[in-house]
CSV table of C-alpha atoms in Angstrom, one decimal:
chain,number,residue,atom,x,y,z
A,1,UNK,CA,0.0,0.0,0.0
A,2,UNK,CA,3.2,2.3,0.9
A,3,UNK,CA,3.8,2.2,-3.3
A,4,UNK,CA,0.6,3.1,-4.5
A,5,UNK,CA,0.3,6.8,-3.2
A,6,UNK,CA,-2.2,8.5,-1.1
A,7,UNK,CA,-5.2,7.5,-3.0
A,8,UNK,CA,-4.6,3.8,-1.6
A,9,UNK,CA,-7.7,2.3,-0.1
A,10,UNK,CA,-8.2,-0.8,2.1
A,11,UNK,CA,-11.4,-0.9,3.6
A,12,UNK,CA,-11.9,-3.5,6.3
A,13,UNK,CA,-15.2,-4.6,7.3
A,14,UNK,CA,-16.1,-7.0,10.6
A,15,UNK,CA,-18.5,-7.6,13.4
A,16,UNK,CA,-16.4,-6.7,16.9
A,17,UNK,CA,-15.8,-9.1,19.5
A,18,UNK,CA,-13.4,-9.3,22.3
A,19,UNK,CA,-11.4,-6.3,23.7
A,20,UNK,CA,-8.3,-7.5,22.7
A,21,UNK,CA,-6.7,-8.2,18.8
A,22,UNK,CA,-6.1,-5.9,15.6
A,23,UNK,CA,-9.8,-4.6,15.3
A,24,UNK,CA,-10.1,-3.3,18.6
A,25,UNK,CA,-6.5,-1.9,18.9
A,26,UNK,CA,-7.4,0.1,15.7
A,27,UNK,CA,-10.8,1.3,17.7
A,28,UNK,CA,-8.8,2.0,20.5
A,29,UNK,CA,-6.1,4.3,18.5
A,30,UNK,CA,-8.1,5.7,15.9
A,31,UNK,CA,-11.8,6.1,16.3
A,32,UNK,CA,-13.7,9.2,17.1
A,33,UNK,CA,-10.2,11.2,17.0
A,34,UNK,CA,-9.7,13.8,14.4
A,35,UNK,CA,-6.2,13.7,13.5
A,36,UNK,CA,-6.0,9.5,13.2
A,37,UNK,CA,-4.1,8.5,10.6
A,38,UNK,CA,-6.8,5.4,9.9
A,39,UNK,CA,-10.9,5.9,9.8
A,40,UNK,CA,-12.4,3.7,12.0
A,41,UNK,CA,-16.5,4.0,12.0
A,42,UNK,CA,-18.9,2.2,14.1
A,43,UNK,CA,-22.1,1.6,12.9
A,44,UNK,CA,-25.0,-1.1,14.0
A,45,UNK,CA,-26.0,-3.4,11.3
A,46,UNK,CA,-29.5,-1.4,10.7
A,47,UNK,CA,-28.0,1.9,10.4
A,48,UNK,CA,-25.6,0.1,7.6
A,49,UNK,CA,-28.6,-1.6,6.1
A,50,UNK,CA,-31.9,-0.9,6.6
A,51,UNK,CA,-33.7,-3.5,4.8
A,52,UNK,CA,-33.0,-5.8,8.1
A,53,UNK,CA,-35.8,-6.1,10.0
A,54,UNK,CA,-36.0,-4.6,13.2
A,55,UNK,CA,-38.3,-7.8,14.3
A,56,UNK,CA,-35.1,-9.6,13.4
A,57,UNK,CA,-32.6,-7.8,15.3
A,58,UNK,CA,-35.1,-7.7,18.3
A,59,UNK,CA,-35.2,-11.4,18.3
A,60,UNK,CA,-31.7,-12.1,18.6
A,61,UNK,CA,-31.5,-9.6,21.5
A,62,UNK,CA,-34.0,-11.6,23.3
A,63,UNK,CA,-32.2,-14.8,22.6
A,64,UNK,CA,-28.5,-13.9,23.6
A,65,UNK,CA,-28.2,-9.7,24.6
A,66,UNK,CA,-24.5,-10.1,24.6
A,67,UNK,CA,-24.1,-11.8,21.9
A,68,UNK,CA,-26.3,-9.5,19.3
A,69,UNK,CA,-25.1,-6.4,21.3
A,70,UNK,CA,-21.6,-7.3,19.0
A,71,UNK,CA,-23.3,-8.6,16.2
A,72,UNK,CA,-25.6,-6.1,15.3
A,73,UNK,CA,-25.2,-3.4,17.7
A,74,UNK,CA,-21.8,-2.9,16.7
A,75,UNK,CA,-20.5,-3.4,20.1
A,76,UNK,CA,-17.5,-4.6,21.5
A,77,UNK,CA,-18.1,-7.5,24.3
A,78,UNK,CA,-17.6,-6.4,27.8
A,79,UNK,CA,-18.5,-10.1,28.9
A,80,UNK,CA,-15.2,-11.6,27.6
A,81,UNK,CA,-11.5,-11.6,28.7
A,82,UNK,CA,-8.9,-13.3,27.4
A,83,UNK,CA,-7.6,-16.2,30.0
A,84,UNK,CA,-3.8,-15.7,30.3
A,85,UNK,CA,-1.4,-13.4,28.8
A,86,UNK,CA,0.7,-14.4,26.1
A,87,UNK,CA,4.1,-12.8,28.6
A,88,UNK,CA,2.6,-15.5,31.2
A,89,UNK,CA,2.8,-18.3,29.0
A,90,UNK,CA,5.7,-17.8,27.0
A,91,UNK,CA,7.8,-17.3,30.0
A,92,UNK,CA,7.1,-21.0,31.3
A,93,UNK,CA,8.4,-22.7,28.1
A,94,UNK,CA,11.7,-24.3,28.0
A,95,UNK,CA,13.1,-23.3,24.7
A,96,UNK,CA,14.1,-25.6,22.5
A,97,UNK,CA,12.9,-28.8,24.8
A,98,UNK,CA,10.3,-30.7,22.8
A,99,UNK,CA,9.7,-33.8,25.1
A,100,UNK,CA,11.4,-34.9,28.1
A,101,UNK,CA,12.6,-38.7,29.1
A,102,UNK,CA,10.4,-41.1,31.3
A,103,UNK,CA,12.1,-40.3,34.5
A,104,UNK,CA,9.3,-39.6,37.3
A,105,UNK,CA,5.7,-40.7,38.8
A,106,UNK,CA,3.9,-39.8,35.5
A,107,UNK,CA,0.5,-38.2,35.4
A,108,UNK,CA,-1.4,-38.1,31.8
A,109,UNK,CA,-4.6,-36.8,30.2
A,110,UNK,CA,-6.6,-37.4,26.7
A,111,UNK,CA,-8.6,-35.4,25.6
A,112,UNK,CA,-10.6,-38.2,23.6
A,113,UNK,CA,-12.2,-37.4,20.0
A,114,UNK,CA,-14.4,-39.3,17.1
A,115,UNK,CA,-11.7,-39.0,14.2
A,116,UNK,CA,-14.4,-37.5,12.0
A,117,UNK,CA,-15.1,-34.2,13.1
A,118,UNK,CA,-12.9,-31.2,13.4
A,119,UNK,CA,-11.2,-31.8,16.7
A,120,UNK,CA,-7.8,-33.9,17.4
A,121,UNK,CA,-7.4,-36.4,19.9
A,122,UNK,CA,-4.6,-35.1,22.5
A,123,UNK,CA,-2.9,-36.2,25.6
A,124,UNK,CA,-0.7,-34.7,27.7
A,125,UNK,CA,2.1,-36.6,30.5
A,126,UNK,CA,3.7,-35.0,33.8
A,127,UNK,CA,5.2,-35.2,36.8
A,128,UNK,CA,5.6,-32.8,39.6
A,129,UNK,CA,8.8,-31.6,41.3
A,130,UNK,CA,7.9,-30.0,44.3
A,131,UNK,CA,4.9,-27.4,43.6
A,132,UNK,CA,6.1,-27.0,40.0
A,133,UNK,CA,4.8,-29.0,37.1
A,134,UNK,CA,6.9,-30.1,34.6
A,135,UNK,CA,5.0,-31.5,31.3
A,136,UNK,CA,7.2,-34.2,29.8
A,137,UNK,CA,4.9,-35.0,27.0
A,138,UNK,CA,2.6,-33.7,24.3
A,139,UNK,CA,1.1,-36.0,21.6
A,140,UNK,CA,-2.1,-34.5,19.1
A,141,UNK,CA,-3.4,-36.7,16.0
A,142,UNK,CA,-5.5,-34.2,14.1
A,143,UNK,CA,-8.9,-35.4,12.0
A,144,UNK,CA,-9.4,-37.8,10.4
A,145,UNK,CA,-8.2,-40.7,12.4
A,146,UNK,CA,-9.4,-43.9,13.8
A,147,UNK,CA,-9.7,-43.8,17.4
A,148,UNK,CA,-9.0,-47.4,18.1
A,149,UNK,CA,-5.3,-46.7,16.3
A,150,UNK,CA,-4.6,-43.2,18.1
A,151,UNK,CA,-5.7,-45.3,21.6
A,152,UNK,CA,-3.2,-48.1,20.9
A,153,UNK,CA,-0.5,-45.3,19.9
A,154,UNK,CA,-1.1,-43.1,22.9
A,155,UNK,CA,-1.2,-46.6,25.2
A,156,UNK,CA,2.4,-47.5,24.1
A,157,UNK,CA,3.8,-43.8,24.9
A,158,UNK,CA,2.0,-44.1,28.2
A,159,UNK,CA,3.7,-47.5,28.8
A,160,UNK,CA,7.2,-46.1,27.9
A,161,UNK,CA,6.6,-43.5,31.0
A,162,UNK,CA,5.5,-46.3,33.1
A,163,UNK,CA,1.9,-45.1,33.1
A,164,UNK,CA,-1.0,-47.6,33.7
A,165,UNK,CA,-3.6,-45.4,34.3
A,166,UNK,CA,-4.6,-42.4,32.3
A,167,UNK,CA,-7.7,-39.6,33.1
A,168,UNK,CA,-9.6,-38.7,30.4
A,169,UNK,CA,-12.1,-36.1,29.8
A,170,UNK,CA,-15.9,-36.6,29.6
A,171,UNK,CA,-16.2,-37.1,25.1
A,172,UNK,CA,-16.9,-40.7,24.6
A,173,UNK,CA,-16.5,-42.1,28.3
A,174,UNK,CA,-17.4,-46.2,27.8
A,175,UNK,CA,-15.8,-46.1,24.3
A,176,UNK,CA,-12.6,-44.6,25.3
A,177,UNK,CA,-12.5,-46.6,28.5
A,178,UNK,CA,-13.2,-50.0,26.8
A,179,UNK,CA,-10.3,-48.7,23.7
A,180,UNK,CA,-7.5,-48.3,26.6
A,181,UNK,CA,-8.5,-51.4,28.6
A,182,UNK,CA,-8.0,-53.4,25.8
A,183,UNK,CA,-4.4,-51.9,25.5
A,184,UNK,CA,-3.8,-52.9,29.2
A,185,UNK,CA,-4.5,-49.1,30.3
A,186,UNK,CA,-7.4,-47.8,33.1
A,187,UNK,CA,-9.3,-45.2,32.0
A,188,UNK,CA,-11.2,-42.7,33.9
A,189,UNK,CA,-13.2,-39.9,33.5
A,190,UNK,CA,-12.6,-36.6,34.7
A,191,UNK,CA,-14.6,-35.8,36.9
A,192,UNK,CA,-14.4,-32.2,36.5
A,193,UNK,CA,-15.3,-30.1,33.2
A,194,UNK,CA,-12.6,-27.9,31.6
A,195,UNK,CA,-13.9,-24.8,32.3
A,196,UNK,CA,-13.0,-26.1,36.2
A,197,UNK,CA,-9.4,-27.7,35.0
A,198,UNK,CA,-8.5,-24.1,33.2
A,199,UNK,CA,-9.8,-22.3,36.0
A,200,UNK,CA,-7.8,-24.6,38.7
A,201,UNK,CA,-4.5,-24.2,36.6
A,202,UNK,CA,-4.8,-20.4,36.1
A,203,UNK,CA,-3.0,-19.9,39.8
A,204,UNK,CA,-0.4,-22.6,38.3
A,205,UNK,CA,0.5,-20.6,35.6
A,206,UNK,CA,0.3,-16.8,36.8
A,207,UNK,CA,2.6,-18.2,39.4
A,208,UNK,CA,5.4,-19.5,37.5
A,209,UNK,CA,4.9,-23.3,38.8
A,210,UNK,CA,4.2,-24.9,35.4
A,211,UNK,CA,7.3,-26.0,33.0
A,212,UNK,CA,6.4,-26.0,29.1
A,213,UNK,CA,7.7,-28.1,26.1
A,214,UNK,CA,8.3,-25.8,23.1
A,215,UNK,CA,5.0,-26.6,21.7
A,216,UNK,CA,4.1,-23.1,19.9
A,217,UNK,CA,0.6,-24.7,19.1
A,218,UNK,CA,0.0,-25.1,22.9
A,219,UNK,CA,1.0,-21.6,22.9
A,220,UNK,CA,-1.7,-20.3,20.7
A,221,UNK,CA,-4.7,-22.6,22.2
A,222,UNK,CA,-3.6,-21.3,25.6
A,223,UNK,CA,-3.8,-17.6,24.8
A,224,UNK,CA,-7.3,-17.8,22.6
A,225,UNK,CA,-9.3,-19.4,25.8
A,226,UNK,CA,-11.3,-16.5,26.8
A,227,UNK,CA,-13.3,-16.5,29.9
A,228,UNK,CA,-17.3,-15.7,29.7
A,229,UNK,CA,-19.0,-14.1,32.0
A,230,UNK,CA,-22.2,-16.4,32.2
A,231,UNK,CA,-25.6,-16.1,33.6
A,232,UNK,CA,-25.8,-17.1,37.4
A,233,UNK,CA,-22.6,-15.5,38.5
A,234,UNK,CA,-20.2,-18.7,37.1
A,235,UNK,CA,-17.5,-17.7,34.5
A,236,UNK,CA,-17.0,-20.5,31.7
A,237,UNK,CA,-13.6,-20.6,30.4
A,238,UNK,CA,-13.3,-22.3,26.7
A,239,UNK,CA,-11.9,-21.7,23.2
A,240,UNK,CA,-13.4,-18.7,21.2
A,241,UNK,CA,-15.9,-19.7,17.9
A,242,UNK,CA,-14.3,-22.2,15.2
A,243,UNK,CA,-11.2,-22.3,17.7
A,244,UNK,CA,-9.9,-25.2,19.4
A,245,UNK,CA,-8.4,-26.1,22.9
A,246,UNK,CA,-7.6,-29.7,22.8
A,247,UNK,CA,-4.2,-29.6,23.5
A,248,UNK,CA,-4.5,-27.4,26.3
A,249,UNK,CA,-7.2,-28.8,27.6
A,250,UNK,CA,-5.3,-32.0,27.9
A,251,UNK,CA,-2.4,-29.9,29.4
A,252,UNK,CA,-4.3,-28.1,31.9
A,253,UNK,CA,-5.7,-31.5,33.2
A,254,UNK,CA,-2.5,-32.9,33.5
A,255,UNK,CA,-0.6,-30.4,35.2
A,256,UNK,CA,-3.9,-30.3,37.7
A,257,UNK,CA,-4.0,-33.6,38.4
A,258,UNK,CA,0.4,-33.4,39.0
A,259,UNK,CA,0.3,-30.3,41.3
A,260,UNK,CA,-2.6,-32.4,43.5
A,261,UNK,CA,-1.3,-36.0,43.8
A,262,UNK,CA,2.2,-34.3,45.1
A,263,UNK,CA,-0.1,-32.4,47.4
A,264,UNK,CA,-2.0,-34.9,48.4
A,265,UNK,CA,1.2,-37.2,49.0
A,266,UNK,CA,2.9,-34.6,51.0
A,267,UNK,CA,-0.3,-34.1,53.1
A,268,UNK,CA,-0.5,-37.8,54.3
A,269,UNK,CA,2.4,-38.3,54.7
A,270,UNK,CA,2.7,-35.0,57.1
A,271,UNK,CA,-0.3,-36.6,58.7
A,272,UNK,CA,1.1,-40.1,59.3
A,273,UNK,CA,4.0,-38.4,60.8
A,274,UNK,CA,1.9,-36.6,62.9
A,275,UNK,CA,0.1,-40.1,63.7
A,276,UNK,CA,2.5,-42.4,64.0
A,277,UNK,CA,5.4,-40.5,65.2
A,278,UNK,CA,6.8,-41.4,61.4
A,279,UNK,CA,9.4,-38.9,59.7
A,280,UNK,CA,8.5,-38.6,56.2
A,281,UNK,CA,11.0,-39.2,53.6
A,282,UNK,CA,11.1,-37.7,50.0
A,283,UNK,CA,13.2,-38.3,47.2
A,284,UNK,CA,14.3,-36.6,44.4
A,285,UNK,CA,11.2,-34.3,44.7
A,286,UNK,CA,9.0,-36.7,43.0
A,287,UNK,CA,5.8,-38.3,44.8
A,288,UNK,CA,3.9,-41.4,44.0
């Protein structure tokens, strides 16, 4: 555009969203002021086109206020936030570390899929040193796949980290069970939604205690969740519309279910102590 003079035009048209991104920075430094370099002009989809019915637009107000507020009152969402800062996250990766050796008590999580749709089939493996989790592993098949073969692929990894056991989230419970026991793994469910393992690991991460592969798609899923202020009081954490989050969903279970067990370990242990007159013993900061 810098070659082609001052007559250049690029007009950019789109619905706003979340407070955050290259639409709302432009809002934010150019609109309403009268020496901005850029025009930036907010208008609700009626004033822009009248032949919309006002029946219409009432509707979808009625049916979700925040959500046609953006969409057709030209208003940016005061009902999202992004999750975690991008600063947060990149500053727990271990550059240039892509996976880590079987070495630990491992942890893992699957995030479980059908192969045919548009989300991968993840899982994640951990182990905790101290408070800090430290993810050794990252595996992600994207679609289309066959369960049953992404099952017996994930069960050998799981058995190279010594893993018998895996937690898996709610998609698919029986099937996924029945694929894993059939590799000689246990499966269980979660029982906690997402929303609840993001919102458990957010003190994790703002606190330094989490230890990253270089996994720049992790990166990206991590920093998209937004948090949604919902009806009733409770926030819902998730991925923003046609995103995804399976990878760190599978993280964020795994480095939950890490930080706990060593906390749980270290509790009873502490306790029989207390009980027993018994001097707890730990080794090489891993639990288990």
């Amino acid at each position: 555009m810098a070659t082609f003079g001052d007559d250049a035009m690029t007009i950019i048209a789109s619905s706003p969203y979340s407070r955050r991104g290259l639409l709302w920075d432009a809002y934010r430094k150019w609109h309403g002021k009268a020496d901005a370099q850029n025009l930036v002009w907010q208008a609700a989809t009626r004033v822009m086109n009248p032949a919309v019915p006002q029946s219409f637009v009432d509707g979808e107000f009625e049916r979700d206020p925040a959500a046609a507020a953006a969409e057709y009152g030209a208003q940016f969402r005061t009902d999202l936030e992004a999750f975690v800062s991008v600063d947060v996250v990149e500053s727990l990766i271990e550059p240039g570390c892509f996976e880590l050796p079987p070495s630990h008590a491992h942890l893992a999580f699957v995030d479980a899929a059908g192969g045919g749709g548009q989300d991968a089939m993840t899982m994640a493996i951990a182990h905790a040193e101290g408070d800090v989790a430290v993810l050794d592993c990252l595996r992600g098949v994207k679609p289309p796949f066959s369960p049953e073969s992404v099952v017996a692929e994930f069960a050998e990894t799981l058995k190279r980290y010594g893993i018998r056991r895996v937690t898996a989230d709610r998609w698919g419970s029986e099937f996924v069970a029945e694929a894993f026991m059939r590799q000689g793994i246990i499966c269980e469910q979660s029982a906690k939604p997402k929303s609840d393992l993001y919102r458990e690991s957010l003190p994790l991460l703002n606190s330094g205690k989490v230890r990253f592969l270089d996994h720049p798609k992790l990166v990206a899923e991590l920093c998209s969740l937004e948090r949604r202020t919902a009806r009733g009081g409770r926030d819902s954490i998730d991925h923003p519309p046609g995103g995804h989050d399976d990878l760190a969903n599978a993280v964020c279970g795994v480095i939950t279910l890490a930080v706990g067990g060593a906390r749980s370990f270290r509790k009873a242990s502490v306790e029989a102590a207390l009980t027993h007159d018994v001097k707890p013993i730990f080794v090489g900061g891993i639990f288990g």
